[in-house]
């Protein structure tokens, strides 16, 4: 039997979600939150959402529970070649500049932050292949990070249905994917080769540790779920993850306008992006 999400429980859950994931859950989405939490409450046989939160905070297996719960709390909507205006600037301006900066033997490091099921990371790999840049062995590393382990598992698998290709044509798909069964396509090995995935929570400290400085970061369509404090925490982390002179692209609906992190804003027709100033180590 489903149980209600009581006033105090809703308050405690929204505090936890804001602190742990950066997510803002307004009162108008209370019933949606209840339905997202319900499967885990029921699976654990707990009699309230308070008990589920207690389990998540203090149970010895809380990390395993977190990995099972987080996929219920995220929106993994993504597709290949999303927000074409930004991709054109990356292809026509960022890639040539990086090629010149890195010279022969350098490695271009590109990050898809909040990569979801991998479409954005593979799009970057394909964009470089189409542009004919970073083609030498080891010349390209694309890293995808996300807080949702289920999404990362699907990204690793690299197998997609029709919906993921709604921003592209059939010829593009045939060039970079192999048909697998009736309705699915799998990323070709050459596209997959430079791409790696790893877990990261963009609002927690130090998620970038162990990553070498990144030349380009796409962090798109995730800050729309964050409250102001989480946007600031994420922006500081992205700054740390970027190489001096590195490029940061957000989603169309996102901005760092109110955020006191000293990125330089640059505008192009159809896209805007941020840069960490050169010479700032
Ligand atoms: C709508 S998808 C965006 C995917 C892709 N960037 C795009 O624009 O197509 C949002 C992703 O953000 C991830 N996410 C949400 N909160 C996060 C956090 N605190 N840290 C890292 N990833 C997060 C979700 O798991 C989800 O996969």
Short mmCIF file of C-alpha atoms and ligand atoms in Angstrom, two decimals:
data_model
loop_
_atom_site.label_atom_id
_atom_site.label_comp_id
_atom_site.label_asym_id
_atom_site.label_seq_id
_atom_site.Cartn_x
_atom_site.Cartn_y
_atom_site.Cartn_z
CA UNK A 1 0.00 0.00 0.00
CA UNK A 2 1.47 3.43 -0.94
CA UNK A 3 1.96 5.78 2.02
CA UNK A 4 1.75 9.61 2.07
CA UNK A 5 4.75 11.93 2.12
CA UNK A 6 4.00 13.99 5.24
CA UNK A 7 4.82 17.70 5.64
CA UNK A 8 7.86 17.15 7.85
CA UNK A 9 9.09 14.30 5.68
CA UNK A 10 8.83 16.45 2.56
CA UNK A 11 10.84 19.18 4.28
CA UNK A 12 13.56 16.77 5.41
CA UNK A 13 13.73 15.10 1.99
CA UNK A 14 14.02 18.39 0.11
CA UNK A 15 16.82 19.45 2.47
CA UNK A 16 18.65 16.18 1.83
CA UNK A 17 18.17 16.47 -1.94
CA UNK A 18 19.44 20.04 -1.94
CA UNK A 19 22.49 19.24 0.15
CA UNK A 20 23.42 15.92 -1.49
CA UNK A 21 22.51 16.45 -5.14
CA UNK A 22 21.95 20.22 -5.38
CA UNK A 23 18.38 19.64 -6.55
CA UNK A 24 15.57 22.07 -5.87
CA UNK A 25 12.18 20.44 -5.21
CA UNK A 26 9.41 23.02 -4.87
CA UNK A 27 6.16 22.23 -3.03
CA UNK A 28 4.32 21.90 -6.36
CA UNK A 29 6.40 18.76 -7.10
CA UNK A 30 5.70 17.03 -3.81
CA UNK A 31 3.54 14.30 -5.32
CA UNK A 32 6.15 13.64 -8.02
CA UNK A 33 8.78 13.24 -5.31
CA UNK A 34 6.54 10.80 -3.46
CA UNK A 35 6.13 8.63 -6.56
CA UNK A 36 9.91 8.71 -7.18
CA UNK A 37 10.66 7.57 -3.61
CA UNK A 38 7.86 5.01 -3.38
CA UNK A 39 9.58 2.13 -5.26
CA UNK A 40 12.57 2.12 -2.87
CA UNK A 41 10.40 2.48 0.24
CA UNK A 42 8.27 -0.45 -0.92
CA UNK A 43 11.28 -2.59 -1.94
CA UNK A 44 12.83 -2.17 1.52
CA UNK A 45 9.49 -2.88 3.25
CA UNK A 46 9.67 0.39 5.23
CA UNK A 47 6.50 1.97 6.59
CA UNK A 48 7.33 5.66 5.99
CA UNK A 49 9.51 8.02 3.95
CA UNK A 50 11.09 9.11 7.21
CA UNK A 51 12.34 5.54 7.64
CA UNK A 52 13.69 5.56 4.08
CA UNK A 53 15.67 8.75 4.77
CA UNK A 54 17.00 7.27 8.02
CA UNK A 55 18.09 4.16 6.08
CA UNK A 56 19.84 6.35 3.52
CA UNK A 57 21.71 8.28 6.20
CA UNK A 58 22.67 5.64 8.72
CA UNK A 59 22.26 2.09 7.42
CA UNK A 60 25.53 0.16 6.86
CA UNK A 61 24.38 -0.41 3.25
CA UNK A 62 23.45 3.22 2.65
CA UNK A 63 25.85 3.58 -0.30
CA UNK A 64 24.20 0.66 -2.11
CA UNK A 65 20.78 2.14 -1.39
CA UNK A 66 21.89 5.52 -2.66
CA UNK A 67 22.96 3.93 -5.95
CA UNK A 68 19.50 2.37 -6.26
CA UNK A 69 17.61 5.52 -5.30
CA UNK A 70 19.45 8.21 -7.28
CA UNK A 71 18.25 6.91 -10.69
CA UNK A 72 14.68 7.53 -9.50
CA UNK A 73 15.54 11.16 -8.72
CA UNK A 74 17.27 12.25 -11.92
CA UNK A 75 16.03 13.21 -15.37
CA UNK A 76 18.27 11.49 -17.93
CA UNK A 77 16.80 13.12 -21.03
CA UNK A 78 19.53 13.41 -23.68
CA UNK A 79 20.12 12.87 -27.39
CA UNK A 80 22.91 13.06 -29.95
CA UNK A 81 23.94 16.44 -31.37
CA UNK A 82 21.77 18.36 -28.89
CA UNK A 83 21.98 22.18 -29.13
CA UNK A 84 23.61 22.37 -32.51
CA UNK A 85 24.66 26.04 -32.17
CA UNK A 86 27.19 25.16 -29.43
CA UNK A 87 28.47 22.16 -31.38
CA UNK A 88 29.15 24.34 -34.42
CA UNK A 89 31.21 26.77 -32.33
CA UNK A 90 33.14 23.84 -30.86
CA UNK A 91 33.83 22.39 -34.31
CA UNK A 92 34.67 25.67 -36.05
CA UNK A 93 36.43 27.60 -33.29
CA UNK A 94 37.33 25.52 -30.25
CA UNK A 95 38.78 22.49 -32.04
CA UNK A 96 41.02 24.51 -34.40
CA UNK A 97 42.26 26.65 -31.47
CA UNK A 98 43.00 23.56 -29.39
CA UNK A 99 44.75 21.86 -32.28
CA UNK A 100 47.04 24.81 -32.66
CA UNK A 101 47.60 25.13 -28.91
CA UNK A 102 48.35 21.43 -28.36
CA UNK A 103 50.46 20.84 -31.46
CA UNK A 104 51.56 17.37 -32.51
CA UNK A 105 51.72 14.88 -29.65
CA UNK A 106 49.32 16.76 -27.32
CA UNK A 107 46.06 15.32 -26.03
CA UNK A 108 42.73 17.17 -26.25
CA UNK A 109 40.76 16.50 -23.07
CA UNK A 110 37.01 17.02 -23.31
CA UNK A 111 34.53 16.52 -20.48
CA UNK A 112 30.81 15.89 -20.57
CA UNK A 113 29.75 16.85 -17.03
CA UNK A 114 26.34 15.33 -16.23
CA UNK A 115 26.71 13.08 -19.26
CA UNK A 116 23.61 11.02 -18.49
CA UNK A 117 23.45 7.99 -20.80
CA UNK A 118 26.46 9.08 -22.87
CA UNK A 119 24.98 10.76 -25.94
CA UNK A 120 26.87 14.01 -25.29
CA UNK A 121 30.25 12.33 -24.74
CA UNK A 122 29.90 10.25 -27.93
CA UNK A 123 28.73 13.36 -29.80
CA UNK A 124 32.05 15.02 -28.90
CA UNK A 125 34.00 12.00 -30.09
CA UNK A 126 32.05 12.03 -33.38
CA UNK A 127 32.39 15.80 -33.79
CA UNK A 128 36.18 15.47 -33.59
CA UNK A 129 36.14 12.57 -36.08
CA UNK A 130 33.97 14.56 -38.52
CA UNK A 131 36.29 17.56 -38.20
CA UNK A 132 39.31 15.32 -38.77
CA UNK A 133 41.05 16.53 -35.61
CA UNK A 134 42.78 14.65 -32.77
CA UNK A 135 42.84 11.51 -34.89
CA UNK A 136 46.29 10.22 -33.87
CA UNK A 137 46.31 7.43 -31.26
CA UNK A 138 45.87 8.97 -27.79
CA UNK A 139 45.25 12.48 -29.17
CA UNK A 140 41.71 12.62 -27.78
CA UNK A 141 40.23 11.75 -24.40
CA UNK A 142 36.52 12.33 -23.78
CA UNK A 143 35.36 11.78 -20.21
CA UNK A 144 31.73 11.55 -19.20
CA UNK A 145 30.76 11.97 -15.54
CA UNK A 146 27.37 11.72 -13.84
CA UNK A 147 25.93 11.12 -10.39
CA UNK A 148 23.53 8.45 -11.63
CA UNK A 149 25.16 4.99 -11.75
CA UNK A 150 22.35 3.48 -13.84
CA UNK A 151 22.79 6.18 -16.50
CA UNK A 152 26.56 5.57 -16.51
CA UNK A 153 25.94 1.85 -17.05
CA UNK A 154 23.88 2.64 -20.13
CA UNK A 155 26.54 5.08 -21.32
CA UNK A 156 29.17 2.34 -21.04
CA UNK A 157 26.96 -0.04 -23.00
CA UNK A 158 26.62 2.56 -25.78
CA UNK A 159 23.45 1.08 -27.26
CA UNK A 160 20.65 3.46 -28.21
CA UNK A 161 17.08 3.46 -29.46
CA UNK A 162 15.46 5.65 -32.10
CA UNK A 163 14.72 8.47 -29.64
CA UNK A 164 18.42 9.24 -29.07
CA UNK A 165 18.81 10.02 -32.80
CA UNK A 166 16.05 12.58 -33.12
CA UNK A 167 18.57 15.40 -33.68
CA UNK A 168 20.45 13.57 -36.46
CA UNK A 169 19.85 11.97 -39.87
CA UNK A 170 19.95 8.30 -40.90
CA UNK A 171 23.23 8.75 -42.84
CA UNK A 172 24.95 10.20 -39.75
CA UNK A 173 23.70 7.27 -37.67
CA UNK A 174 24.84 4.69 -40.19
CA UNK A 175 28.31 6.22 -40.29
CA UNK A 176 28.97 6.08 -36.55
CA UNK A 177 26.69 3.29 -35.25
CA UNK A 178 26.06 -0.38 -35.98
CA UNK A 179 22.55 -1.72 -36.13
CA UNK A 180 21.84 -4.11 -33.32
CA UNK A 181 18.47 -5.86 -33.47
CA UNK A 182 15.37 -4.20 -34.86
CA UNK A 183 15.37 -0.83 -33.10
CA UNK A 184 18.80 -0.35 -31.57
CA UNK A 185 22.17 0.99 -32.63
CA UNK A 186 25.52 0.46 -30.96
CA UNK A 187 28.42 2.96 -31.00
CA UNK A 188 31.17 1.88 -33.40
CA UNK A 189 34.52 1.01 -31.77
CA UNK A 190 36.36 4.02 -33.26
CA UNK A 191 33.83 6.41 -31.67
CA UNK A 192 33.93 4.58 -28.37
CA UNK A 193 37.70 4.23 -28.12
CA UNK A 194 38.55 7.74 -26.76
CA UNK A 195 35.56 7.82 -24.38
CA UNK A 196 35.58 6.91 -20.66
CA UNK A 197 32.89 7.24 -18.01
CA UNK A 198 33.17 7.72 -14.27
CA UNK A 199 30.91 8.71 -11.39
CA UNK A 200 30.97 12.29 -10.05
CA UNK A 201 28.64 14.50 -8.09
CA UNK A 202 29.08 18.05 -9.39
CA UNK A 203 27.97 19.71 -6.15
CA UNK A 204 30.39 17.83 -3.90
CA UNK A 205 33.99 18.88 -3.30
CA UNK A 206 36.85 17.41 -5.23
CA UNK A 207 34.93 15.41 -7.84
CA UNK A 208 37.51 16.60 -10.38
CA UNK A 209 40.47 15.13 -8.45
CA UNK A 210 42.29 12.56 -10.55
CA UNK A 211 41.14 14.20 -13.79
CA UNK A 212 43.86 16.08 -15.66
CA UNK A 213 42.89 19.70 -16.52
CA UNK A 214 40.18 19.71 -19.18
CA UNK A 215 40.35 21.87 -22.32
CA UNK A 216 36.60 21.86 -22.95
CA UNK A 217 33.68 21.09 -20.66
CA UNK A 218 30.05 20.68 -21.65
CA UNK A 219 27.82 20.95 -18.58
CA UNK A 220 24.38 21.18 -20.10
CA UNK A 221 20.85 20.76 -18.81
CA UNK A 222 21.75 19.91 -15.24
CA UNK A 223 22.04 23.30 -13.51
CA UNK A 224 18.36 23.87 -14.34
CA UNK A 225 17.66 21.42 -11.50
CA UNK A 226 20.02 23.11 -9.03
CA UNK A 227 19.31 25.78 -6.44
CA UNK A 228 21.52 28.92 -6.35
CA UNK A 229 23.97 27.47 -3.84
CA UNK A 230 24.39 24.30 -5.90
CA UNK A 231 25.03 26.34 -9.07
CA UNK A 232 27.82 28.13 -7.18
CA UNK A 233 29.27 24.85 -5.89
CA UNK A 234 29.12 23.35 -9.39
CA UNK A 235 30.65 26.45 -11.00
CA UNK A 236 33.60 26.34 -8.58
CA UNK A 237 34.18 22.67 -9.40
CA UNK A 238 33.99 23.28 -13.14
CA UNK A 239 36.54 26.09 -12.74
CA UNK A 240 38.89 23.69 -10.95
CA UNK A 241 38.38 21.00 -13.60
CA UNK A 242 39.15 23.39 -16.48
CA UNK A 243 42.63 24.13 -17.76
CA UNK A 244 43.52 27.85 -17.85
CA UNK A 245 42.14 29.11 -21.17
CA UNK A 246 39.64 26.21 -21.19
CA UNK A 247 36.11 26.48 -22.57
CA UNK A 248 32.82 25.83 -20.73
CA UNK A 249 29.47 25.44 -22.48
CA UNK A 250 26.21 25.33 -20.52
CA UNK A 251 22.72 24.51 -21.79
CA UNK A 252 20.65 27.19 -23.54
CA UNK A 253 18.52 27.76 -20.44
CA UNK A 254 21.49 28.02 -18.07
CA UNK A 255 23.80 30.85 -17.09
CA UNK A 256 26.45 31.84 -14.57
CA UNK A 257 25.31 35.47 -14.59
CA UNK A 258 24.82 35.73 -10.82
CA UNK A 259 27.75 33.47 -9.94
CA UNK A 260 30.91 35.02 -8.45
CA UNK A 261 33.40 32.79 -10.28
CA UNK A 262 35.59 34.85 -12.65
CA UNK A 263 34.88 33.17 -16.00
CA UNK A 264 34.98 35.34 -19.12
CA UNK A 265 31.74 35.23 -21.09
CA UNK A 266 31.99 35.06 -24.89
CA UNK A 267 29.10 35.31 -27.35
CA UNK A 268 28.79 33.92 -30.85
CA UNK A 269 25.73 33.74 -33.13
CA UNK A 270 23.70 30.80 -31.80
CA UNK A 271 25.86 30.10 -28.74
CA UNK A 272 27.58 31.56 -25.74
CA UNK A 273 30.30 30.04 -23.65
CA UNK A 274 32.62 30.78 -20.74
CA UNK A 275 36.39 30.67 -20.55
CA UNK A 276 38.72 30.33 -17.65
CA UNK A 277 41.22 33.14 -18.29
CA UNK A 278 44.60 32.20 -19.76
CA UNK A 279 47.56 32.26 -17.44
CA UNK A 280 45.38 31.63 -14.41
CA UNK A 281 46.80 28.58 -12.70
C1 LIG B 1 18.86 16.10 -18.50
S1 LIG B 1 20.35 15.17 -18.28
C2 LIG B 1 21.47 16.10 -19.28
C3 LIG B 1 22.31 15.21 -20.16
C4 LIG B 1 23.21 15.94 -21.14
N1 LIG B 1 24.14 16.82 -20.46
C5 LIG B 1 22.42 16.70 -22.16
O1 LIG B 1 22.37 17.93 -22.10
O2 LIG B 1 21.81 16.06 -23.02
C6 LIG B 1 20.79 15.64 -16.61
C7 LIG B 1 21.81 14.72 -15.97
O3 LIG B 1 22.36 15.37 -14.82
C8 LIG B 1 22.68 14.38 -13.88
N2 LIG B 1 22.85 15.01 -12.57
C9 LIG B 1 21.89 15.53 -11.76
N3 LIG B 1 22.43 16.01 -10.63
C10 LIG B 1 23.76 15.80 -10.72
C11 LIG B 1 24.84 16.08 -9.86
N4 LIG B 1 24.68 16.68 -8.67
N5 LIG B 1 26.09 15.71 -10.26
C12 LIG B 1 26.28 15.09 -11.45
N6 LIG B 1 25.28 14.80 -12.31
C13 LIG B 1 24.03 15.16 -11.95
C14 LIG B 1 21.51 13.42 -13.96
O4 LIG B 1 21.85 12.15 -13.43
C15 LIG B 1 21.24 13.40 -15.47
O5 LIG B 1 21.88 12.32 -16.07
#
